[in-house]
Amino acid sequence: MFVRKKGDGAEEMEEYLDQISGMPIRFSYAKLKIATGNFQKKIGQGGFGSVFEGSLQDGQKIAVKCLESSGQGKKEFLAEVKTIGSIHHQNLVTLIGFCVEKLHRLLVYEFMSNGSLDKWIFCIQPQQPPLDWPSRKTIILNIAKGLAYLHEGCRKKIVHLDIKPQNILLDANLHAKISDFGLSKLIDRDRSRVATTMRGTPGYIAPELISSVMTEKADVYSFGVVLMEVVCGRKNVDRSQPVELLHLLPVLMKKAMDDGLIDMIDRRGESMQSHSSEVVKVMRLAIWCLQRDYKKRPSMSMVVKVLEGTMEVEAELDYNMHTPTILAAVTRETELETTATEILPSFLSGPR
């Protein structure tokens, strides 16, 4: 019987990469070292590696993620290459290429000049006006289209499993693209659900993942949380708020029951208030996405239709979206800061 030596990890990686069709460009480590000026300008730090800004010879700006060569870094590398290495969509960050050389594992992405969404909805600077409603709606629609493609437009369903504002990047025109596929899972189309260990970021994790049930509807739930953060202009767990307002979703549940959703609209800037009736309709879409029973959530293609005005939100919605057990788990995880992916500045873009 042939037994592969432990030192053959690189050979196994090569064999695996050879089997993937439609692979992006393969770069040498030396070329990426030159492109990044010897990895001089660090623009981000993730749980499993660092990210550096660079430029290719043709002037194209890039973001180079340097991953650890073993453990979770290797898993993240393979997950990224498996998922977005051979697919292309205007609302997914493009993986331009990669490098596997000795112990080096690097991923090369397009550079997104306007950073991550969290900086635009949570960290408003005095000189930076808040996003108006048309911009926010475009961003929401972009995210929805990207997820619809992952779930329904690829040969295998791709479930992202870590949708949050930090993983939504904005280009020069404030169009949104989904990034960071390090936790993603591929599901065969003949399987409606799979068992998995819980993964993601507290506050965005769908309730059923606590019971290790995973479908693409987990992304729909996370999208619903992000949608509410975008229209409210606050984090789903905001420790600057009074205790009764700490968690966004219980506030949403109460306001929905009291017909007071308009009270939750971001009050910064006139645009949100002047479009209040449309914003409230989008809030109802968020509630549909946040249904506790994942079977009652819409598909992302249905979400796109609602946002484009060709479909209405389900009339009968369950406003009991959260349970004390789930809230307690979210609070405990955020207090311990045991997020599956750290909440950090975007590593595909530099500081604005």
CSV table of N, CA and C in Angstrom, one decimal, residues 186-344:
chain,number,residue,atom,x,y,z
A,186,LEU,N,-19.9,24.7,-0.5
A,186,LEU,CA,-20.6,24.3,-1.7
A,186,LEU,C,-21.6,23.2,-1.5
A,187,ILE,N,-22.8,23.3,-2.0
A,187,ILE,CA,-23.8,22.3,-1.8
A,187,ILE,C,-24.3,21.8,-3.2
A,188,ASP,N,-24.4,20.5,-3.4
A,188,ASP,CA,-24.9,19.9,-4.6
A,188,ASP,C,-26.4,20.3,-4.7
A,189,ARG,N,-26.8,20.5,-6.0
A,189,ARG,CA,-28.2,21.0,-6.2
A,189,ARG,C,-29.2,20.0,-5.8
A,190,ASP,N,-28.9,18.7,-5.7
A,190,ASP,CA,-29.9,17.7,-5.3
A,190,ASP,C,-30.0,17.6,-3.8
A,191,ARG,N,-29.3,18.4,-3.0
A,191,ARG,CA,-29.3,18.4,-1.6
A,191,ARG,C,-29.9,19.7,-1.1
A,192,SER,N,-31.0,19.6,-0.3
A,192,SER,CA,-31.6,20.9,0.1
A,192,SER,C,-31.0,21.4,1.4
A,193,ARG,N,-30.3,20.6,2.2
A,193,ARG,CA,-29.7,21.0,3.4
A,193,ARG,C,-28.5,20.0,3.8
A,194,VAL,N,-27.6,20.6,4.5
A,194,VAL,CA,-26.5,19.7,5.0
A,194,VAL,C,-26.2,20.0,6.4
A,195,ALA,N,-25.5,19.1,7.1
A,195,ALA,CA,-25.1,19.3,8.5
A,195,ALA,C,-23.8,20.0,8.5
A,196,THR,N,-23.6,20.9,9.4
A,196,THR,CA,-22.3,21.7,9.5
A,196,THR,C,-22.1,22.1,10.9
A,197,THR,N,-20.8,22.4,11.3
A,197,THR,CA,-20.5,23.0,12.5
A,197,THR,C,-20.9,24.5,12.4
A,198,MET,N,-21.3,25.2,13.5
A,198,MET,CA,-21.7,26.6,13.4
A,198,MET,C,-20.5,27.4,13.0
A,199,ARG,N,-20.7,28.3,12.0
A,199,ARG,CA,-19.7,29.2,11.6
A,199,ARG,C,-20.3,30.5,11.2
A,200,GLY,N,-19.5,31.6,11.3
A,200,GLY,CA,-20.0,32.9,11.0
A,200,GLY,C,-19.6,33.9,12.1
A,201,THR,N,-20.3,35.0,12.1
A,201,THR,CA,-20.1,36.1,13.1
A,201,THR,C,-21.3,36.3,14.0
A,202,PRO,N,-21.2,36.2,15.3
A,202,PRO,CA,-22.3,36.4,16.2
A,202,PRO,C,-23.1,37.7,15.8
A,203,GLY,N,-24.4,37.6,15.8
A,203,GLY,CA,-25.3,38.7,15.4
A,203,GLY,C,-25.8,38.5,14.0
A,204,TYR,N,-25.1,37.7,13.2
A,204,TYR,CA,-25.5,37.5,11.8
A,204,TYR,C,-25.8,36.0,11.5
A,205,ILE,N,-25.6,35.2,12.5
A,205,ILE,CA,-25.7,33.7,12.3
A,205,ILE,C,-27.2,33.3,12.5
A,206,ALA,N,-27.7,32.6,11.5
A,206,ALA,CA,-29.1,32.2,11.5
A,206,ALA,C,-29.4,31.2,12.6
A,207,PRO,N,-30.5,31.2,13.2
A,207,PRO,CA,-30.8,30.4,14.4
A,207,PRO,C,-30.6,28.9,14.1
A,208,GLU,N,-31.0,28.4,12.9
A,208,GLU,CA,-30.9,27.0,12.7
A,208,GLU,C,-29.4,26.5,12.7
A,209,LEU,N,-28.5,27.4,12.5
A,209,LEU,CA,-27.1,26.9,12.5
A,209,LEU,C,-26.6,26.5,13.9
A,210,ILE,N,-27.3,27.0,14.9
A,210,ILE,CA,-27.0,26.5,16.3
A,210,ILE,C,-27.3,25.0,16.4
A,211,SER,N,-28.3,24.6,15.6
A,211,SER,CA,-28.6,23.1,15.6
A,211,SER,C,-27.9,22.4,14.4
A,212,SER,N,-26.9,23.0,13.8
A,212,SER,CA,-26.1,22.4,12.8
A,212,SER,C,-26.8,22.1,11.5
A,213,VAL,N,-27.9,22.9,11.2
A,213,VAL,CA,-28.6,22.7,10.0
A,213,VAL,C,-28.3,23.9,9.1
A,214,MET,N,-27.8,23.6,7.9
A,214,MET,CA,-27.3,24.6,7.0
A,214,MET,C,-27.9,24.5,5.6
A,215,THR,N,-28.5,25.6,5.2
A,215,THR,CA,-29.0,25.8,3.8
A,215,THR,C,-28.6,27.2,3.3
A,216,GLU,N,-28.9,27.5,2.1
A,216,GLU,CA,-28.6,28.9,1.6
A,216,GLU,C,-29.5,29.9,2.4
A,217,LYS,N,-30.5,29.5,3.1
A,217,LYS,CA,-31.4,30.4,3.8
A,217,LYS,C,-30.6,31.0,5.0
A,218,ALA,N,-29.5,30.4,5.4
A,218,ALA,CA,-28.7,31.1,6.4
A,218,ALA,C,-28.1,32.4,5.9
A,219,ASP,N,-27.8,32.5,4.6
A,219,ASP,CA,-27.3,33.8,4.0
A,219,ASP,C,-28.5,34.8,3.9
A,220,VAL,N,-29.7,34.3,3.7
A,220,VAL,CA,-30.9,35.1,3.6
A,220,VAL,C,-31.1,35.8,5.0
A,221,TYR,N,-30.9,35.1,6.0
A,221,TYR,CA,-31.1,35.6,7.4
A,221,TYR,C,-30.0,36.7,7.6
A,222,SER,N,-28.7,36.4,7.3
A,222,SER,CA,-27.6,37.3,7.5
A,222,SER,C,-27.9,38.6,6.7
A,223,PHE,N,-28.4,38.4,5.5
A,223,PHE,CA,-28.7,39.6,4.6
A,223,PHE,C,-29.8,40.4,5.3
A,224,GLY,N,-30.8,39.8,5.9
A,224,GLY,CA,-31.8,40.6,6.6
A,224,GLY,C,-31.2,41.4,7.7
A,225,VAL,N,-30.3,40.9,8.5
A,225,VAL,CA,-29.6,41.7,9.5
A,225,VAL,C,-28.9,42.9,8.9
A,226,VAL,N,-28.1,42.6,7.8
A,226,VAL,CA,-27.4,43.7,7.2
A,226,VAL,C,-28.3,44.7,6.6
A,227,LEU,N,-29.4,44.3,6.0
A,227,LEU,CA,-30.4,45.2,5.5
A,227,LEU,C,-30.9,46.2,6.6
A,228,MET,N,-31.2,45.6,7.8
A,228,MET,CA,-31.6,46.5,8.9
A,228,MET,C,-30.6,47.4,9.4
A,229,GLU,N,-29.3,47.0,9.4
A,229,GLU,CA,-28.2,47.8,9.8
A,229,GLU,C,-28.1,49.0,8.8
A,230,VAL,N,-28.2,48.7,7.5
A,230,VAL,CA,-28.1,49.8,6.5
A,230,VAL,C,-29.2,50.8,6.7
A,231,VAL,N,-30.4,50.4,6.9
A,231,VAL,CA,-31.5,51.4,6.9
A,231,VAL,C,-31.6,52.1,8.3
A,232,CYS,N,-31.1,51.5,9.4
A,232,CYS,CA,-31.1,52.1,10.7
A,232,CYS,C,-29.8,52.8,11.0
A,233,GLY,N,-28.7,52.5,10.3
A,233,GLY,CA,-27.5,53.2,10.6
A,233,GLY,C,-26.8,52.8,11.9
A,234,ARG,N,-27.1,51.6,12.4
A,234,ARG,CA,-26.5,51.1,13.6
A,234,ARG,C,-26.2,49.7,13.6
A,235,LYS,N,-25.3,49.2,14.5
A,235,LYS,CA,-25.0,47.8,14.5
A,235,LYS,C,-26.1,46.9,15.2
A,236,ASN,N,-26.1,45.7,14.8
A,236,ASN,CA,-27.2,44.8,15.4
A,236,ASN,C,-27.0,44.6,16.9
A,237,VAL,N,-25.7,44.7,17.3
A,237,VAL,CA,-25.4,44.7,18.8
A,237,VAL,C,-24.6,46.0,19.0
A,238,ASP,N,-25.3,47.0,19.6
A,238,ASP,CA,-24.6,48.3,19.8
A,238,ASP,C,-24.5,48.6,21.3
A,239,ARG,N,-23.3,48.5,21.8
A,239,ARG,CA,-23.1,48.7,23.3
A,239,ARG,C,-23.2,50.2,23.7
A,240,SER,N,-23.3,51.1,22.7
A,240,SER,CA,-23.5,52.5,23.0
A,240,SER,C,-24.9,52.8,23.3
A,241,GLN,N,-25.8,51.9,23.1
A,241,GLN,CA,-27.2,52.1,23.3
A,241,GLN,C,-27.6,51.7,24.7
A,242,PRO,N,-28.8,52.2,25.2
A,242,PRO,CA,-29.3,51.7,26.5
A,242,PRO,C,-29.6,50.2,26.4
A,243,VAL,N,-29.6,49.5,27.6
A,243,VAL,CA,-29.8,48.1,27.6
A,243,VAL,C,-31.0,47.6,26.8
A,244,GLU,N,-32.1,48.3,26.9
A,244,GLU,CA,-33.3,47.9,26.2
A,244,GLU,C,-33.2,48.0,24.6
A,245,LEU,N,-32.1,48.8,24.2
A,245,LEU,CA,-31.9,48.9,22.8
A,245,LEU,C,-30.6,48.3,22.3
A,246,LEU,N,-30.0,47.5,23.2
A,246,LEU,CA,-28.7,46.9,22.8
A,246,LEU,C,-28.8,46.0,21.6
A,247,HIS,N,-29.8,45.2,21.5
A,247,HIS,CA,-30.0,44.3,20.3
A,247,HIS,C,-31.0,44.9,19.3
A,248,LEU,N,-30.6,45.0,18.1
A,248,LEU,CA,-31.5,45.6,17.1
A,248,LEU,C,-32.7,44.8,16.8
A,249,LEU,N,-32.6,43.5,16.7
A,249,LEU,CA,-33.7,42.7,16.2
A,249,LEU,C,-34.9,42.6,17.2
A,250,PRO,N,-34.7,42.6,18.5
A,250,PRO,CA,-35.9,42.7,19.4
A,250,PRO,C,-36.6,44.0,19.3
A,251,VAL,N,-35.8,45.1,19.1
A,251,VAL,CA,-36.4,46.4,18.8
A,251,VAL,C,-37.2,46.4,17.6
A,252,LEU,N,-36.7,45.8,16.5
A,252,LEU,CA,-37.4,45.6,15.3
A,252,LEU,C,-38.7,44.8,15.5
A,253,MET,N,-38.7,43.8,16.3
A,253,MET,CA,-39.8,42.9,16.5
A,253,MET,C,-40.9,43.8,17.2
A,254,LYS,N,-40.5,44.5,18.2
A,254,LYS,CA,-41.5,45.3,19.0
A,254,LYS,C,-42.1,46.4,18.1
A,255,LYS,N,-41.2,47.1,17.3
A,255,LYS,CA,-41.7,48.2,16.5
A,255,LYS,C,-42.7,47.7,15.4
A,256,ALA,N,-42.3,46.5,14.9
A,256,ALA,CA,-43.2,45.9,13.9
A,256,ALA,C,-44.6,45.6,14.4
A,257,MET,N,-44.6,45.0,15.6
A,257,MET,CA,-45.9,44.7,16.3
A,257,MET,C,-46.7,46.0,16.6
A,258,ASP,N,-46.0,47.1,16.9
A,258,ASP,CA,-46.7,48.3,17.3
A,258,ASP,C,-46.9,49.2,16.1
A,259,ASP,N,-46.6,48.7,14.8
A,259,ASP,CA,-46.7,49.5,13.6
A,259,ASP,C,-45.9,50.8,13.7
A,260,GLY,N,-44.7,50.6,14.3
A,260,GLY,CA,-43.8,51.8,14.4
A,260,GLY,C,-42.5,51.7,13.7
A,261,LEU,N,-42.4,51.0,12.6
A,261,LEU,CA,-41.1,50.8,11.9
A,261,LEU,C,-40.5,52.1,11.5
A,262,ILE,N,-41.3,53.1,11.2
A,262,ILE,CA,-40.8,54.4,10.8
A,262,ILE,C,-39.9,55.0,11.8
A,263,ASP,N,-40.1,54.7,13.1
A,263,ASP,CA,-39.2,55.2,14.1
A,263,ASP,C,-37.8,54.7,14.1
A,264,MET,N,-37.6,53.6,13.3
A,264,MET,CA,-36.2,53.0,13.3
A,264,MET,C,-35.3,53.5,12.2
A,265,ILE,N,-35.9,54.3,11.3
A,265,ILE,CA,-35.2,54.8,10.1
A,265,ILE,C,-34.0,55.7,10.6
A,266,ASP,N,-32.9,55.6,10.0
A,266,ASP,CA,-31.7,56.4,10.3
A,266,ASP,C,-32.1,57.9,10.2
A,267,ARG,N,-31.9,58.6,11.2
A,267,ARG,CA,-32.3,60.1,11.2
A,267,ARG,C,-31.2,61.0,10.7
A,268,ARG,N,-30.1,60.4,10.3
A,268,ARG,CA,-29.0,61.3,9.8
A,268,ARG,C,-29.3,61.6,8.3
A,269,GLY,N,-29.4,62.9,8.0
A,269,GLY,CA,-29.7,63.3,6.6
A,269,GLY,C,-31.2,63.2,6.3
A,270,GLU,N,-31.6,64.1,5.4
A,270,GLU,CA,-33.0,64.2,5.0
A,270,GLU,C,-33.5,63.1,4.1
A,271,SER,N,-32.6,62.5,3.4
A,271,SER,CA,-33.0,61.6,2.3
A,271,SER,C,-33.8,60.4,2.9
A,272,MET,N,-33.3,59.8,4.0
A,272,MET,CA,-34.0,58.7,4.6
A,272,MET,C,-35.4,59.0,5.0
A,273,GLN,N,-35.5,60.1,5.6
A,273,GLN,CA,-36.9,60.5,6.1
A,273,GLN,C,-37.8,60.9,4.9
A,274,SER,N,-37.3,61.5,3.9
A,274,SER,CA,-38.2,61.8,2.7
A,274,SER,C,-38.6,60.6,1.9
A,275,HIS,N,-37.9,59.5,2.1
A,275,HIS,CA,-38.3,58.2,1.4
A,275,HIS,C,-38.8,57.2,2.4
A,276,SER,N,-39.4,57.7,3.5
A,276,SER,CA,-39.7,56.8,4.6
A,276,SER,C,-40.7,55.7,4.3
A,277,SER,N,-41.7,55.9,3.4
A,277,SER,CA,-42.6,54.9,3.1
A,277,SER,C,-42.0,53.7,2.3
A,278,GLU,N,-41.0,54.0,1.4
A,278,GLU,CA,-40.3,53.0,0.7
A,278,GLU,C,-39.3,52.3,1.6
A,279,VAL,N,-38.7,53.0,2.6
A,279,VAL,CA,-37.8,52.4,3.5
A,279,VAL,C,-38.5,51.4,4.4
A,280,VAL,N,-39.7,51.7,4.9
A,280,VAL,CA,-40.5,50.9,5.7
A,280,VAL,C,-40.9,49.6,4.9
A,281,LYS,N,-41.2,49.7,3.6
A,281,LYS,CA,-41.4,48.5,2.8
A,281,LYS,C,-40.2,47.5,2.8
A,282,VAL,N,-39.0,48.2,2.7
A,282,VAL,CA,-37.8,47.4,2.7
A,282,VAL,C,-37.5,46.7,4.1
A,283,MET,N,-38.0,47.4,5.1
A,283,MET,CA,-37.9,46.8,6.5
A,283,MET,C,-38.7,45.6,6.6
A,284,ARG,N,-39.9,45.6,6.0
A,284,ARG,CA,-40.8,44.5,6.0
A,284,ARG,C,-40.1,43.3,5.2
A,285,LEU,N,-39.4,43.6,4.2
A,285,LEU,CA,-38.6,42.6,3.5
A,285,LEU,C,-37.5,42.0,4.4
A,286,ALA,N,-36.9,42.9,5.2
A,286,ALA,CA,-35.9,42.4,6.2
A,286,ALA,C,-36.5,41.4,7.1
A,287,ILE,N,-37.7,41.7,7.6
A,287,ILE,CA,-38.4,40.8,8.5
A,287,ILE,C,-38.7,39.5,7.9
A,288,TRP,N,-39.1,39.5,6.6
A,288,TRP,CA,-39.3,38.3,5.9
A,288,TRP,C,-38.1,37.4,5.8
A,289,CYS,N,-36.9,38.1,5.6
A,289,CYS,CA,-35.7,37.4,5.6
A,289,CYS,C,-35.3,36.8,6.9
A,290,LEU,N,-35.8,37.4,8.0
A,290,LEU,CA,-35.4,37.1,9.4
A,290,LEU,C,-36.3,36.1,10.0
A,291,GLN,N,-37.2,35.5,9.3
A,291,GLN,CA,-38.2,34.5,9.8
A,291,GLN,C,-37.4,33.4,10.5
A,292,ARG,N,-37.9,33.1,11.7
A,292,ARG,CA,-37.1,32.1,12.5
A,292,ARG,C,-37.1,30.7,11.9
A,293,ASP,N,-38.2,30.3,11.2
A,293,ASP,CA,-38.3,29.1,10.4
A,293,ASP,C,-37.7,29.4,9.0
A,294,TYR,N,-36.5,28.8,8.8
A,294,TYR,CA,-35.8,29.1,7.5
A,294,TYR,C,-36.6,28.8,6.3
A,295,LYS,N,-37.6,27.8,6.4
A,295,LYS,CA,-38.4,27.5,5.2
A,295,LYS,C,-39.3,28.6,4.8
A,296,LYS,N,-39.6,29.5,5.7
A,296,LYS,CA,-40.5,30.6,5.5
A,296,LYS,C,-39.8,31.9,4.9
A,297,ARG,N,-38.5,31.8,4.9
A,297,ARG,CA,-37.7,32.9,4.3
A,297,ARG,C,-37.8,32.9,2.8
A,298,PRO,N,-37.7,34.0,2.1
A,298,PRO,CA,-37.7,34.1,0.7
A,298,PRO,C,-36.3,33.6,0.1
A,299,SER,N,-36.3,33.2,-1.1
A,299,SER,CA,-35.0,33.0,-1.8
A,299,SER,C,-34.5,34.4,-2.1
A,300,MET,N,-33.2,34.4,-2.4
A,300,MET,CA,-32.6,35.7,-2.8
A,300,MET,C,-33.1,36.2,-4.1
A,301,SER,N,-33.5,35.4,-5.0
A,301,SER,CA,-34.0,35.9,-6.3
A,301,SER,C,-35.4,36.5,-6.0
A,302,MET,N,-36.1,36.0,-5.0
A,302,MET,CA,-37.4,36.7,-4.7
A,302,MET,C,-37.1,38.1,-4.0
A,303,VAL,N,-36.1,38.1,-3.2
A,303,VAL,CA,-35.6,39.4,-2.6
A,303,VAL,C,-35.3,40.4,-3.7
A,304,VAL,N,-34.6,40.0,-4.7
A,304,VAL,CA,-34.3,40.9,-5.8
A,304,VAL,C,-35.6,41.4,-6.5
A,305,LYS,N,-36.5,40.5,-6.7
A,305,LYS,CA,-37.8,41.0,-7.3
A,305,LYS,C,-38.5,42.0,-6.4
A,306,VAL,N,-38.5,41.8,-5.1
A,306,VAL,CA,-39.2,42.8,-4.2
A,306,VAL,C,-38.5,44.1,-4.3
A,307,LEU,N,-37.2,44.1,-4.3
A,307,LEU,CA,-36.4,45.4,-4.4
A,307,LEU,C,-36.6,46.1,-5.7
A,308,GLU,N,-36.8,45.3,-6.8
A,308,GLU,CA,-37.0,45.9,-8.1
A,308,GLU,C,-38.5,46.2,-8.4
A,309,GLY,N,-39.3,45.9,-7.4
A,309,GLY,CA,-40.7,46.3,-7.5
A,309,GLY,C,-41.6,45.4,-8.3
A,310,THR,N,-41.2,44.1,-8.6
A,310,THR,CA,-42.0,43.2,-9.4
A,310,THR,C,-42.7,42.1,-8.5
A,311,MET,N,-42.5,42.2,-7.2
A,311,MET,CA,-43.1,41.2,-6.3
A,311,MET,C,-43.3,41.9,-4.9
A,312,GLU,N,-44.3,41.4,-4.2
A,312,GLU,CA,-44.6,42.0,-2.9
A,312,GLU,C,-44.1,41.1,-1.8
A,313,VAL,N,-43.9,41.7,-0.6
A,313,VAL,CA,-43.5,41.0,0.6
A,313,VAL,C,-44.6,40.1,1.0
A,314,GLU,N,-44.3,38.9,1.5
A,314,GLU,CA,-45.3,38.0,2.1
A,314,GLU,C,-46.1,38.8,3.1
A,315,ALA,N,-47.4,38.6,3.0
A,315,ALA,CA,-48.4,39.3,3.9
A,315,ALA,C,-48.3,38.9,5.3
A,316,GLU,N,-48.3,37.6,5.6
A,316,GLU,CA,-48.3,37.0,6.9
A,316,GLU,C,-46.9,36.7,7.4
A,317,LEU,N,-46.4,37.6,8.3
A,317,LEU,CA,-45.0,37.5,8.8
A,317,LEU,C,-45.1,37.2,10.3
A,318,ASP,N,-44.1,36.4,10.7
A,318,ASP,CA,-44.0,36.1,12.1
A,318,ASP,C,-43.0,37.1,12.7
A,319,TYR,N,-43.5,37.9,13.6
A,319,TYR,CA,-42.6,38.9,14.2
A,319,TYR,C,-41.7,38.4,15.4
A,320,ASN,N,-42.0,37.2,15.8
A,320,ASN,CA,-41.2,36.6,16.8
A,320,ASN,C,-39.9,36.0,16.2
A,321,MET,N,-39.0,36.9,15.9
A,321,MET,CA,-37.8,36.5,15.1
A,321,MET,C,-36.7,36.0,16.0
A,322,HIS,N,-36.7,36.3,17.2
A,322,HIS,CA,-35.6,35.9,18.1
A,322,HIS,C,-36.1,35.2,19.3
A,323,THR,N,-35.3,34.4,19.9
A,323,THR,CA,-35.6,33.8,21.2
A,323,THR,C,-34.6,34.2,22.3
A,324,PRO,N,-35.0,34.2,23.5
A,324,PRO,CA,-34.0,34.5,24.6
A,324,PRO,C,-32.7,33.7,24.5
A,325,THR,N,-32.8,32.4,24.1
A,325,THR,CA,-31.6,31.6,24.0
A,325,THR,C,-30.7,32.1,23.0
A,326,ILE,N,-31.2,32.5,21.8
A,326,ILE,CA,-30.4,33.1,20.7
A,326,ILE,C,-29.8,34.4,21.1
A,327,LEU,N,-30.5,35.3,21.8
A,327,LEU,CA,-30.0,36.6,22.2
A,327,LEU,C,-28.9,36.4,23.2
A,328,ALA,N,-29.1,35.4,24.1
A,328,ALA,CA,-28.1,35.2,25.2
A,328,ALA,C,-26.8,34.7,24.5
A,329,ALA,N,-26.9,33.8,23.5
A,329,ALA,CA,-25.8,33.3,22.8
A,329,ALA,C,-25.0,34.4,22.1
A,330,VAL,N,-25.8,35.3,21.4
A,330,VAL,CA,-25.1,36.4,20.7
A,330,VAL,C,-24.4,37.3,21.7
A,331,THR,N,-25.1,37.7,22.8
A,331,THR,CA,-24.4,38.5,23.8
A,331,THR,C,-23.2,37.9,24.4
A,332,ARG,N,-23.2,36.6,24.7
A,332,ARG,CA,-22.1,35.9,25.3
A,332,ARG,C,-20.9,35.9,24.3
A,333,GLU,N,-21.2,35.6,23.0
A,333,GLU,CA,-20.2,35.5,22.0
A,333,GLU,C,-19.5,36.9,21.7
A,334,THR,N,-20.3,37.9,21.7
A,334,THR,CA,-19.8,39.3,21.5
A,334,THR,C,-19.0,39.8,22.7
A,335,GLU,N,-19.4,39.4,23.9
A,335,GLU,CA,-18.6,39.8,25.0
A,335,GLU,C,-17.3,39.1,25.1
A,336,LEU,N,-17.2,37.8,24.6
A,336,LEU,CA,-16.0,37.1,24.6
A,336,LEU,C,-15.2,37.4,23.4
A,337,GLU,N,-15.8,38.1,22.4
A,337,GLU,CA,-15.1,38.4,21.2
A,337,GLU,C,-14.6,37.2,20.5
A,338,THR,N,-15.4,36.1,20.5
A,338,THR,CA,-15.0,34.9,19.8
A,338,THR,C,-15.7,34.8,18.5
A,339,THR,N,-15.5,35.8,17.6
A,339,THR,CA,-16.1,35.7,16.3
A,339,THR,C,-15.4,34.8,15.4
A,340,ALA,N,-16.1,34.1,14.5
A,340,ALA,CA,-15.4,33.2,13.6
A,340,ALA,C,-14.5,33.9,12.6
A,341,THR,N,-14.9,35.1,12.2
A,341,THR,CA,-14.1,36.0,11.4
A,341,THR,C,-14.1,37.3,12.1
A,342,GLU,N,-12.9,37.8,12.5
A,342,GLU,CA,-12.8,39.1,13.3
A,342,GLU,C,-13.4,40.2,12.5
A,343,ILE,N,-14.0,41.1,13.2
A,343,ILE,CA,-14.5,42.4,12.6
A,343,ILE,C,-13.4,43.3,12.5
A,344,LEU,N,-12.9,43.5,11.3
A,344,LEU,CA,-11.7,44.3,11.1
A,344,LEU,C,-11.9,45.1,9.9
